[in-house]
PDB file of C-alpha atoms in Angstrom:
ATOM      1  CA  UNK B   1     112.556 290.935  98.632  1.00  0.00           C
ATOM      2  CA  UNK B   2     113.789 291.613  95.134  1.00  0.00           C
ATOM      3  CA  UNK B   3     111.650 291.452  92.142  1.00  0.00           C
ATOM      4  CA  UNK B   4     113.226 290.480  89.069  1.00  0.00           C
ATOM      5  CA  UNK B   5     111.352 293.033  86.888  1.00  0.00           C
ATOM      6  CA  UNK B   6     113.150 292.037  83.858  1.00  0.00           C
ATOM      7  CA  UNK B   7     111.519 288.705  83.825  1.00  0.00           C
ATOM      8  CA  UNK B   8     108.022 290.734  83.402  1.00  0.00           C
ATOM      9  CA  UNK B   9     109.536 292.588  80.038  1.00  0.00           C
ATOM     10  CA  UNK B  10     110.057 289.549  78.473  1.00  0.00           C
ATOM     11  CA  UNK B  11     107.062 288.977  76.095  1.00  0.00           C
ATOM     12  CA  UNK B  12     106.487 285.545  76.696  1.00  0.00           C
ATOM     13  CA  UNK B  13     106.042 286.484  80.336  1.00  0.00           C
ATOM     14  CA  UNK B  14     104.429 289.922  79.622  1.00  0.00           C
ATOM     15  CA  UNK B  15     101.323 288.119  77.411  1.00  0.00           C
ATOM     16  CA  UNK B  16      99.670 285.830  79.669  1.00  0.00           C
ATOM     17  CA  UNK B  17     100.315 288.073  82.299  1.00  0.00           C
ATOM     18  CA  UNK B  18      98.439 290.743  80.520  1.00  0.00           C
ATOM     19  CA  UNK B  19      96.037 288.190  79.568  1.00  0.00           C
ATOM     20  CA  UNK B  20      95.243 286.920  83.349  1.00  0.00           C
ATOM     21  CA  UNK B  21      95.551 290.981  84.325  1.00  0.00           C
ATOM     22  CA  UNK B  22      92.591 292.515  82.232  1.00  0.00           C
ATOM     23  CA  UNK B  23      89.442 291.033  83.818  1.00  0.00           C
ATOM     24  CA  UNK B  24      90.261 292.300  87.226  1.00  0.00           C
ATOM     25  CA  UNK B  25      91.130 295.826  85.905  1.00  0.00           C
ATOM     26  CA  UNK B  26      87.936 295.700  83.886  1.00  0.00           C
ATOM     27  CA  UNK B  27      85.545 294.414  86.309  1.00  0.00           C
ATOM     28  CA  UNK B  28      86.861 296.802  89.244  1.00  0.00           C
ATOM     29  CA  UNK B  29      86.604 299.829  86.578  1.00  0.00           C
ATOM     30  CA  UNK B  30      82.862 298.732  86.106  1.00  0.00           C
ATOM     31  CA  UNK B  31      82.128 298.608  89.699  1.00  0.00           C
ATOM     32  CA  UNK B  32      83.946 301.974  90.576  1.00  0.00           C
ATOM     33  CA  UNK B  33      81.996 303.423  87.369  1.00  0.00           C
ATOM     34  CA  UNK B  34      78.622 302.370  88.981  1.00  0.00           C
ATOM     35  CA  UNK B  35      79.503 303.688  92.219  1.00  0.00           C
ATOM     36  CA  UNK B  36      80.670 307.195  90.812  1.00  0.00           C
ATOM     37  CA  UNK B  37      77.885 307.543  88.684  1.00  0.00           C
ATOM     38  CA  UNK B  38      75.248 306.968  91.803  1.00  0.00           C
ATOM     39  CA  UNK B  39      76.876 308.818  93.332  1.00  0.00           C
ATOM     40  CA  UNK B  40      77.227 311.825  91.057  1.00  0.00           C
ATOM     41  CA  UNK B  41      73.751 311.651  89.663  1.00  0.00           C
ATOM     42  CA  UNK B  42      72.184 310.885  93.381  1.00  0.00           C
ATOM     43  CA  UNK B  43      74.178 311.749  95.810  1.00  0.00           C
ATOM     44  CA  UNK B  44      75.946 315.333  94.479  1.00  0.00           C
ATOM     45  CA  UNK B  45      74.285 318.118  95.212  1.00  0.00           C
ATOM     46  CA  UNK B  46      73.324 320.651  92.536  1.00  0.00           C
ATOM     47  CA  UNK B  47      75.824 323.598  92.081  1.00  0.00           C
ATOM     48  CA  UNK B  48      74.507 326.928  93.281  1.00  0.00           C
ATOM     49  CA  UNK B  49      75.851 328.407  90.076  1.00  0.00           C
ATOM     50  CA  UNK B  50      75.884 326.292  87.494  1.00  0.00           C
ATOM     51  CA  UNK B  51      72.578 324.146  88.362  1.00  0.00           C
ATOM     52  CA  UNK B  52      72.858 320.410  86.977  1.00  0.00           C
ATOM     53  CA  UNK B  53      74.709 321.022  84.015  1.00  0.00           C
ATOM     54  CA  UNK B  54      77.803 320.635  86.432  1.00  0.00           C
ATOM     55  CA  UNK B  55      77.215 316.907  85.979  1.00  0.00           C
ATOM     56  CA  UNK B  56      79.204 316.931  82.783  1.00  0.00           C
ATOM     57  CA  UNK B  57      82.251 317.585  85.089  1.00  0.00           C
ATOM     58  CA  UNK B  58      82.063 313.766  85.940  1.00  0.00           C
ATOM     59  CA  UNK B  59      83.135 312.555  82.702  1.00  0.00           C
ATOM     60  CA  UNK B  60      84.720 315.433  81.423  1.00  0.00           C
ATOM     61  CA  UNK B  61      87.301 315.811  84.109  1.00  0.00           C
ATOM     62  CA  UNK B  62      88.303 312.051  84.117  1.00  0.00           C
ATOM     63  CA  UNK B  63      88.372 312.283  80.653  1.00  0.00           C
ATOM     64  CA  UNK B  64      90.541 315.411  80.680  1.00  0.00           C
ATOM     65  CA  UNK B  65      92.934 314.207  82.944  1.00  0.00           C
ATOM     66  CA  UNK B  66      93.043 310.497  81.076  1.00  0.00           C
ATOM     67  CA  UNK B  67      94.205 312.482  77.984  1.00  0.00           C
ATOM     68  CA  UNK B  68      97.168 314.451  79.394  1.00  0.00           C
ATOM     69  CA  UNK B  69      97.823 311.680  81.655  1.00  0.00           C
ATOM     70  CA  UNK B  70      97.787 309.017  79.112  1.00  0.00           C
ATOM     71  CA  UNK B  71      99.882 311.458  76.726  1.00  0.00           C
ATOM     72  CA  UNK B  72     102.793 311.384  79.225  1.00  0.00           C
ATOM     73  CA  UNK B  73     102.571 307.583  79.941  1.00  0.00           C
ATOM     74  CA  UNK B  74     102.711 306.882  76.364  1.00  0.00           C
ATOM     75  CA  UNK B  75     106.132 309.568  75.646  1.00  0.00           C
ATOM     76  CA  UNK B  76     107.557 307.784  78.513  1.00  0.00           C
ATOM     77  CA  UNK B  77     107.212 304.090  76.924  1.00  0.00           C
ATOM     78  CA  UNK B  78     108.386 305.373  73.713  1.00  0.00           C
ATOM     79  CA  UNK B  79     111.142 307.020  75.307  1.00  0.00           C
ATOM     80  CA  UNK B  80     112.617 303.985  77.056  1.00  0.00           C
ATOM     81  CA  UNK B  81     111.950 301.978  73.341  1.00  0.00           C
ATOM     82  CA  UNK B  82     114.371 304.402  72.205  1.00  0.00           C
ATOM     83  CA  UNK B  83     116.600 304.351  75.287  1.00  0.00           C
ATOM     84  CA  UNK B  84     116.714 300.542  75.636  1.00  0.00           C
ATOM     85  CA  UNK B  85     115.532 299.487  72.057  1.00  0.00           C
ATOM     86  CA  UNK B  86     113.058 297.451  73.516  1.00  0.00           C
ATOM     87  CA  UNK B  87     110.302 296.372  70.984  1.00  0.00           C
ATOM     88  CA  UNK B  88     107.619 295.446  73.963  1.00  0.00           C
ATOM     89  CA  UNK B  89     107.822 299.568  75.236  1.00  0.00           C
ATOM     90  CA  UNK B  90     107.141 300.416  71.333  1.00  0.00           C
ATOM     91  CA  UNK B  91     104.477 298.102  71.370  1.00  0.00           C
ATOM     92  CA  UNK B  92     102.965 299.523  74.485  1.00  0.00           C
ATOM     93  CA  UNK B  93     103.365 303.232  73.304  1.00  0.00           C
ATOM     94  CA  UNK B  94     101.233 301.927  69.933  1.00  0.00           C
ATOM     95  CA  UNK B  95      98.667 300.766  72.276  1.00  0.00           C
ATOM     96  CA  UNK B  96      98.131 303.854  74.437  1.00  0.00           C
ATOM     97  CA  UNK B  97      97.829 306.130  71.274  1.00  0.00           C
ATOM     98  CA  UNK B  98      93.793 305.135  70.175  1.00  0.00           C
ATOM     99  CA  UNK B  99      92.695 305.014  73.699  1.00  0.00           C
ATOM    100  CA  UNK B 100      94.449 308.541  74.523  1.00  0.00           C
ATOM    101  CA  UNK B 101      92.912 310.119  71.313  1.00  0.00           C
ATOM    102  CA  UNK B 102      89.349 308.681  72.395  1.00  0.00           C
ATOM    103  CA  UNK B 103      89.683 310.394  75.606  1.00  0.00           C
ATOM    104  CA  UNK B 104      91.313 313.765  74.186  1.00  0.00           C
ATOM    105  CA  UNK B 105      87.927 313.559  71.939  1.00  0.00           C
ATOM    106  CA  UNK B 106      85.731 313.079  74.741  1.00  0.00           C
ATOM    107  CA  UNK B 107      87.465 316.226  76.715  1.00  0.00           C
ATOM    108  CA  UNK B 108      86.769 318.192  73.730  1.00  0.00           C
ATOM    109  CA  UNK B 109      82.842 317.101  73.397  1.00  0.00           C
ATOM    110  CA  UNK B 110      81.535 317.163  76.889  1.00  0.00           C
ATOM    111  CA  UNK B 111      83.788 320.019  77.156  1.00  0.00           C
ATOM    112  CA  UNK B 112      81.553 321.743  74.399  1.00  0.00           C
ATOM    113  CA  UNK B 113      78.489 320.315  75.980  1.00  0.00           C
ATOM    114  CA  UNK B 114      79.246 322.107  79.245  1.00  0.00           C
ATOM    115  CA  UNK B 115      80.305 325.357  76.902  1.00  0.00           C
ATOM    116  CA  UNK B 116      77.088 325.839  75.399  1.00  0.00           C
ATOM    117  CA  UNK B 117      75.052 326.074  78.478  1.00  0.00           C
ATOM    118  CA  UNK B 118      77.724 327.894  80.686  1.00  0.00           C
ATOM    119  CA  UNK B 119      79.397 330.091  78.537  1.00  0.00           C
ATOM    120  CA  UNK B 120      76.833 330.498  75.536  1.00  0.00           C
ATOM    121  CA  UNK B 121      79.558 328.948  73.279  1.00  0.00           C
ATOM    122  CA  UNK B 122      80.402 325.404  71.716  1.00  0.00           C
ATOM    123  CA  UNK B 123      83.982 326.667  71.060  1.00  0.00           C
ATOM    124  CA  UNK B 124      86.086 329.418  71.978  1.00  0.00           C
ATOM    125  CA  UNK B 125      89.641 329.927  70.870  1.00  0.00           C
ATOM    126  CA  UNK B 126      90.783 329.959  74.413  1.00  0.00           C
ATOM    127  CA  UNK B 127      94.129 328.713  75.722  1.00  0.00           C
ATOM    128  CA  UNK B 128      92.912 325.695  77.384  1.00  0.00           C
ATOM    129  CA  UNK B 129      90.488 324.526  74.501  1.00  0.00           C
ATOM    130  CA  UNK B 130      93.305 325.146  72.005  1.00  0.00           C
ATOM    131  CA  UNK B 131      96.181 323.496  73.763  1.00  0.00           C
ATOM    132  CA  UNK B 132      93.980 320.191  74.180  1.00  0.00           C
ATOM    133  CA  UNK B 133      92.798 320.517  70.414  1.00  0.00           C
ATOM    134  CA  UNK B 134      96.402 320.421  69.661  1.00  0.00           C
ATOM    135  CA  UNK B 135      96.777 317.450  71.974  1.00  0.00           C
ATOM    136  CA  UNK B 136      94.056 315.469  69.644  1.00  0.00           C
ATOM    137  CA  UNK B 137      96.216 316.296  66.865  1.00  0.00           C
ATOM    138  CA  UNK B 138      99.309 315.259  68.245  1.00  0.00           C
ATOM    139  CA  UNK B 139      97.546 312.120  69.016  1.00  0.00           C
ATOM    140  CA  UNK B 140      96.328 311.849  65.419  1.00  0.00           C
ATOM    141  CA  UNK B 141      99.985 312.394  64.415  1.00  0.00           C
ATOM    142  CA  UNK B 142     101.707 309.727  66.360  1.00  0.00           C
ATOM    143  CA  UNK B 143      99.189 307.297  64.636  1.00  0.00           C
ATOM    144  CA  UNK B 144      99.033 308.809  61.101  1.00  0.00           C
ATOM    145  CA  UNK B 145     102.813 308.511  61.235  1.00  0.00           C
ATOM    146  CA  UNK B 146     102.898 304.764  62.260  1.00  0.00           C
ATOM    147  CA  UNK B 147     100.883 303.830  59.633  1.00  0.00           C
ATOM    148  CA  UNK B 148     102.128 306.043  57.261  1.00  0.00           C
ATOM    149  CA  UNK B 149     105.889 304.356  57.530  1.00  0.00           C
ATOM    150  CA  UNK B 150     105.870 300.292  56.136  1.00  0.00           C
ATOM    151  CA  UNK B 151     109.322 299.763  58.037  1.00  0.00           C
ATOM    152  CA  UNK B 152     108.064 298.813  61.774  1.00  0.00           C
ATOM    153  CA  UNK B 153     111.168 299.765  63.121  1.00  0.00           C
ATOM    154  CA  UNK B 154     111.410 303.199  61.491  1.00  0.00           C
ATOM    155  CA  UNK B 155     107.681 303.671  62.185  1.00  0.00           C
ATOM    156  CA  UNK B 156     108.306 303.124  66.035  1.00  0.00           C
ATOM    157  CA  UNK B 157     111.054 305.639  66.121  1.00  0.00           C
ATOM    158  CA  UNK B 158     109.644 308.366  64.127  1.00  0.00           C
ATOM    159  CA  UNK B 159     106.518 308.256  66.420  1.00  0.00           C
ATOM    160  CA  UNK B 160     108.520 307.993  69.317  1.00  0.00           C
ATOM    161  CA  UNK B 161     110.177 310.595  68.491  1.00  0.00           C
ATOM    162  CA  UNK B 162     106.762 312.871  67.595  1.00  0.00           C
ATOM    163  CA  UNK B 163     105.321 311.620  70.995  1.00  0.00           C
ATOM    164  CA  UNK B 164     108.683 312.915  73.113  1.00  0.00           C
ATOM    165  CA  UNK B 165     108.743 316.419  71.211  1.00  0.00           C
ATOM    166  CA  UNK B 166     104.613 316.958  71.287  1.00  0.00           C
ATOM    167  CA  UNK B 167     105.063 315.993  75.602  1.00  0.00           C
ATOM    168  CA  UNK B 168     105.823 319.838  76.044  1.00  0.00           C
ATOM    169  CA  UNK B 169     102.189 320.570  75.413  1.00  0.00           C
ATOM    170  CA  UNK B 170     100.998 318.634  78.500  1.00  0.00           C
ATOM    171  CA  UNK B 171     102.439 321.049  80.926  1.00  0.00           C
ATOM    172  CA  UNK B 172     100.928 323.965  78.867  1.00  0.00           C
ATOM    173  CA  UNK B 173      97.419 322.206  78.762  1.00  0.00           C
ATOM    174  CA  UNK B 174      97.803 322.269  82.495  1.00  0.00           C
ATOM    175  CA  UNK B 175      98.620 325.452  82.967  1.00  0.00           C
ATOM    176  CA  UNK B 176      96.944 327.296  80.833  1.00  0.00           C
ATOM    177  CA  UNK B 177      94.268 328.182  82.693  1.00  0.00           C
ATOM    178  CA  UNK B 178      97.116 330.261  85.458  1.00  0.00           C
ATOM    179  CA  UNK B 179      99.240 331.413  82.499  1.00  0.00           C
ATOM    180  CA  UNK B 180      96.970 332.961  80.092  1.00  0.00           C
ATOM    181  CA  UNK B 181      93.632 334.762  81.213  1.00  0.00           C
ATOM    182  CA  UNK B 182      91.117 331.847  79.999  1.00  0.00           C
ATOM    183  CA  UNK B 183      87.326 331.661  79.716  1.00  0.00           C
ATOM    184  CA  UNK B 184      87.910 328.068  81.089  1.00  0.00           C
ATOM    185  CA  UNK B 185      87.659 327.778  84.729  1.00  0.00           C
ATOM    186  CA  UNK B 186      90.785 327.167  86.703  1.00  0.00           C
ATOM    187  CA  UNK B 187      91.196 323.745  88.793  1.00  0.00           C
ATOM    188  CA  UNK B 188      88.614 323.070  91.160  1.00  0.00           C
ATOM    189  CA  UNK B 189      91.205 320.090  92.726  1.00  0.00           C
ATOM    190  CA  UNK B 190      94.860 321.242  93.377  1.00  0.00           C
ATOM    191  CA  UNK B 191      97.780 319.863  95.418  1.00  0.00           C
ATOM    192  CA  UNK B 192      98.677 323.125  97.134  1.00  0.00           C
ATOM    193  CA  UNK B 193      95.246 324.221  98.022  1.00  0.00           C
ATOM    194  CA  UNK B 194      93.251 321.236  98.445  1.00  0.00           C
ATOM    195  CA  UNK B 195      89.466 321.226  96.941  1.00  0.00           C
ATOM    196  CA  UNK B 196      87.083 323.954  96.299  1.00  0.00           C
ATOM    197  CA  UNK B 197      83.984 321.118  95.915  1.00  0.00           C
ATOM    198  CA  UNK B 198      81.573 319.509  98.081  1.00  0.00           C
ATOM    199  CA  UNK B 199      82.892 316.399  99.410  1.00  0.00           C
ATOM    200  CA  UNK B 200      80.314 314.328  97.529  1.00  0.00           C
ATOM    201  CA  UNK B 201      81.085 316.040  94.228  1.00  0.00           C
ATOM    202  CA  UNK B 202      84.654 315.613  94.612  1.00  0.00           C
ATOM    203  CA  UNK B 203      84.221 312.005  95.951  1.00  0.00           C
ATOM    204  CA  UNK B 204      81.869 311.107  92.476  1.00  0.00           C
ATOM    205  CA  UNK B 205      84.745 312.767  90.301  1.00  0.00           C
ATOM    206  CA  UNK B 206      87.333 310.674  91.685  1.00  0.00           C
ATOM    207  CA  UNK B 207      85.645 307.249  91.959  1.00  0.00           C
ATOM    208  CA  UNK B 208      85.231 308.001  88.062  1.00  0.00           C
ATOM    209  CA  UNK B 209      88.481 309.100  87.566  1.00  0.00           C
ATOM    210  CA  UNK B 210      89.877 305.915  88.968  1.00  0.00           C
ATOM    211  CA  UNK B 211      87.421 303.962  86.980  1.00  0.00           C
ATOM    212  CA  UNK B 212      88.705 305.527  83.505  1.00  0.00           C
ATOM    213  CA  UNK B 213      92.111 304.575  84.755  1.00  0.00           C
ATOM    214  CA  UNK B 214      91.400 301.146  85.494  1.00  0.00           C
ATOM    215  CA  UNK B 215      89.294 301.001  82.146  1.00  0.00           C
ATOM    216  CA  UNK B 216      92.239 302.483  80.023  1.00  0.00           C
ATOM    217  CA  UNK B 217      95.035 299.666  81.577  1.00  0.00           C
ATOM    218  CA  UNK B 218      92.213 297.322  80.762  1.00  0.00           C
ATOM    219  CA  UNK B 219      91.671 298.215  77.168  1.00  0.00           C
ATOM    220  CA  UNK B 220      95.883 299.010  76.490  1.00  0.00           C
ATOM    221  CA  UNK B 221      96.627 295.756  77.830  1.00  0.00           C
ATOM    222  CA  UNK B 222      94.267 294.250  75.466  1.00  0.00           C
ATOM    223  CA  UNK B 223      95.693 296.130  72.529  1.00  0.00           C
ATOM    224  CA  UNK B 224      99.094 295.209  73.199  1.00  0.00           C
ATOM    225  CA  UNK B 225      98.411 291.670  73.289  1.00  0.00           C
ATOM    226  CA  UNK B 226      96.825 292.194  69.937  1.00  0.00           C
ATOM    227  CA  UNK B 227      99.717 294.325  68.609  1.00  0.00           C
ATOM    228  CA  UNK B 228     102.153 291.586  70.073  1.00  0.00           C
ATOM    229  CA  UNK B 229     100.538 289.074  67.956  1.00  0.00           C
ATOM    230  CA  UNK B 230      99.989 291.116  64.830  1.00  0.00           C
ATOM    231  CA  UNK B 231     103.458 292.232  64.845  1.00  0.00           C
ATOM    232  CA  UNK B 232     105.542 288.951  65.772  1.00  0.00           C
ATOM    233  CA  UNK B 233     102.860 286.648  65.089  1.00  0.00           C
ATOM    234  CA  UNK B 234     104.250 284.328  67.172  1.00  0.00           C
ATOM    235  CA  UNK B 235     102.291 281.811  68.542  1.00  0.00           C
ATOM    236  CA  UNK B 236     104.053 280.861  71.619  1.00  0.00           C
ATOM    237  CA  UNK B 237     102.925 283.311  73.736  1.00  0.00           C
ATOM    238  CA  UNK B 238      99.464 281.754  74.002  1.00  0.00           C
ATOM    239  CA  UNK B 239      98.653 281.263  77.676  1.00  0.00           C
ATOM    240  CA  UNK B 240      98.531 277.537  77.118  1.00  0.00           C
ATOM    241  CA  UNK B 241     101.525 276.318  76.659  1.00  0.00           C
ATOM    242  CA  UNK B 242      99.858 272.749  75.528  1.00  0.00           C
ATOM    243  CA  UNK B 243      98.102 275.230  72.764  1.00  0.00           C
ATOM    244  CA  UNK B 244     100.165 273.515  69.521  1.00  0.00           C
ATOM    245  CA  UNK B 245      99.120 270.018  70.991  1.00  0.00           C
ATOM    246  CA  UNK B 246      95.322 271.031  71.433  1.00  0.00           C
ATOM    247  CA  UNK B 247      95.470 272.525  67.897  1.00  0.00           C
ATOM    248  CA  UNK B 248      97.043 269.113  66.390  1.00  0.00           C
ATOM    249  CA  UNK B 249      94.397 267.028  68.634  1.00  0.00           C
ATOM    250  CA  UNK B 250      91.699 269.361  67.432  1.00  0.00           C
ATOM    251  CA  UNK B 251      92.275 268.864  63.874  1.00  0.00           C
TER     252      UNK B 251
ATOM    253  CA  UNK U   1      68.549 313.138  96.727  1.00  0.00           C
ATOM    254  CA  UNK U   2      67.193 316.138  94.702  1.00  0.00           C
ATOM    255  CA  UNK U   3      64.983 314.387  91.942  1.00  0.00           C
ATOM    256  CA  UNK U   4      61.003 314.323  92.924  1.00  0.00           C
ATOM    257  CA  UNK U   5      60.459 312.038  89.831  1.00  0.00           C
ATOM    258  CA  UNK U   6      61.749 310.473  86.872  1.00  0.00           C
ATOM    259  CA  UNK U   7      60.763 312.880  84.432  1.00  0.00           C
ATOM    260  CA  UNK U   8      62.445 315.444  86.455  1.00  0.00           C
ATOM    261  CA  UNK U   9      65.904 313.293  86.507  1.00  0.00           C
ATOM    262  CA  UNK U  10      66.116 313.063  82.821  1.00  0.00           C
ATOM    263  CA  UNK U  11      65.484 316.706  82.347  1.00  0.00           C
ATOM    264  CA  UNK U  12      68.309 317.427  84.574  1.00  0.00           C
ATOM    265  CA  UNK U  13      67.050 321.023  85.493  1.00  0.00           C
ATOM    266  CA  UNK U  14      66.606 322.025  81.726  1.00  0.00           C
ATOM    267  CA  UNK U  15      70.172 321.004  80.769  1.00  0.00           C
ATOM    268  CA  UNK U  16      69.289 317.392  80.163  1.00  0.00           C
ATOM    269  CA  UNK U  17      70.490 317.633  76.397  1.00  0.00           C
ATOM    270  CA  UNK U  18      73.902 318.575  77.165  1.00  0.00           C
ATOM    271  CA  UNK U  19      74.152 316.182  80.507  1.00  0.00           C
ATOM    272  CA  UNK U  20      73.001 313.294  78.491  1.00  0.00           C
ATOM    273  CA  UNK U  21      74.794 313.920  75.525  1.00  0.00           C
ATOM    274  CA  UNK U  22      78.234 313.772  77.325  1.00  0.00           C
ATOM    275  CA  UNK U  23      77.439 310.990  78.951  1.00  0.00           C
ATOM    276  CA  UNK U  24      75.747 309.116  76.322  1.00  0.00           C
ATOM    277  CA  UNK U  25      78.870 309.855  73.840  1.00  0.00           C
ATOM    278  CA  UNK U  26      81.308 308.975  76.321  1.00  0.00           C
ATOM    279  CA  UNK U  27      79.738 305.349  77.196  1.00  0.00           C
ATOM    280  CA  UNK U  28      79.349 304.852  73.132  1.00  0.00           C
ATOM    281  CA  UNK U  29      83.205 305.767  72.694  1.00  0.00           C
ATOM    282  CA  UNK U  30      83.935 303.123  75.663  1.00  0.00           C
ATOM    283  CA  UNK U  31      81.583 300.478  73.989  1.00  0.00           C
ATOM    284  CA  UNK U  32      82.521 300.848  70.661  1.00  0.00           C
ATOM    285  CA  UNK U  33      86.494 300.661  71.751  1.00  0.00           C
ATOM    286  CA  UNK U  34      85.831 297.660  73.718  1.00  0.00           C
ATOM    287  CA  UNK U  35      83.821 295.889  70.923  1.00  0.00           C
ATOM    288  CA  UNK U  36      86.675 296.815  68.444  1.00  0.00           C
ATOM    289  CA  UNK U  37      89.101 295.065  70.474  1.00  0.00           C
ATOM    290  CA  UNK U  38      87.064 292.467  70.693  1.00  0.00           C
ATOM    291  CA  UNK U  39      86.854 292.117  66.962  1.00  0.00           C
ATOM    292  CA  UNK U  40      90.837 292.590  66.488  1.00  0.00           C
ATOM    293  CA  UNK U  41      91.009 289.921  69.388  1.00  0.00           C
ATOM    294  CA  UNK U  42      88.935 287.289  67.645  1.00  0.00           C
ATOM    295  CA  UNK U  43      91.038 287.968  63.840  1.00  0.00           C
ATOM    296  CA  UNK U  44      94.184 287.739  65.677  1.00  0.00           C
ATOM    297  CA  UNK U  45      93.076 284.317  67.380  1.00  0.00           C
ATOM    298  CA  UNK U  46      92.235 283.587  63.916  1.00  0.00           C
ATOM    299  CA  UNK U  47      95.780 284.425  62.651  1.00  0.00           C
ATOM    300  CA  UNK U  48      97.698 282.824  65.272  1.00  0.00           C
ATOM    301  CA  UNK U  49      95.910 279.521  64.710  1.00  0.00           C
ATOM    302  CA  UNK U  50      96.490 279.561  60.998  1.00  0.00           C
ATOM    303  CA  UNK U  51     100.123 280.136  61.515  1.00  0.00           C
ATOM    304  CA  UNK U  52     100.041 277.449  64.249  1.00  0.00           C
ATOM    305  CA  UNK U  53      98.348 275.239  61.414  1.00  0.00           C
ATOM    306  CA  UNK U  54     100.487 275.952  58.575  1.00  0.00           C
ATOM    307  CA  UNK U  55     103.957 276.138  60.276  1.00  0.00           C
ATOM    308  CA  UNK U  56     102.731 272.224  61.398  1.00  0.00           C
ATOM    309  CA  UNK U  57     101.829 271.298  57.992  1.00  0.00           C
ATOM    310  CA  UNK U  58     105.380 272.226  56.776  1.00  0.00           C
ATOM    311  CA  UNK U  59     107.101 270.097  59.153  1.00  0.00           C
ATOM    312  CA  UNK U  60     104.711 267.046  58.558  1.00  0.00           C
ATOM    313  CA  UNK U  61     104.696 267.637  54.509  1.00  0.00           C
TER     314      UNK U  61
END
């Protein structure tokens, strides 16, 4: 079976399709978040070293993963936009940046909330923390470049180049706990060695991660739809082909 | 389950401030993002509608 993927990259197909997908992603995200929180607070046991403070992991790790993952996805869309000169790809990159920045901020904030009781400090200039802070500045840079350049096409390209160059920082964040002697603990979950956590803790964390992932897809699709109309202001993308007729009749 | 009472649950073994700040901040950010997108969507629809009406006015005039 062959799927004509280029069909879905056409704005007039993508716009209504995205609109139909948003409620599904949002609903599943809410349900998984509910189950994840229940497991995290009521089923996962108390950590023998960190007591109840460790429960911050259920927002901290998913937020931190999303901050890095969304940056890579944003850079990929920016790269595709540069390569194919595709406006929709640039719009996707534009729509991803605010959500990525939000998760980076949350990773840093919840990290501070975890650091204070376990390390005795809200913040340390540790490799992991510093590189994550730089990621926040990168998101800010990508968004500021866009708003500071009036010509949309130049803004697209400038922020895409910035995003692509900055992607170097993502592996630095990820491997920082191995490359440098950091205060931040190493990975609790790894592809090579499996998990070092209790299975219910791991399950709750993974559920929250999937929920954050679906949440991100829902808000990014909602944002890209807004961006499409704001940038192109073309009413033909409306879900209903009869929208023009209805608007006329409604007058 | 490890909680004897609701107050024990909210105390989080003495880490309540840190744990609840993290979760509440995350929830607030998400709610704020969804609300701001909803408002943006309302504005976009109004703009779309205005463009539609404007376009038709030009052709019928």
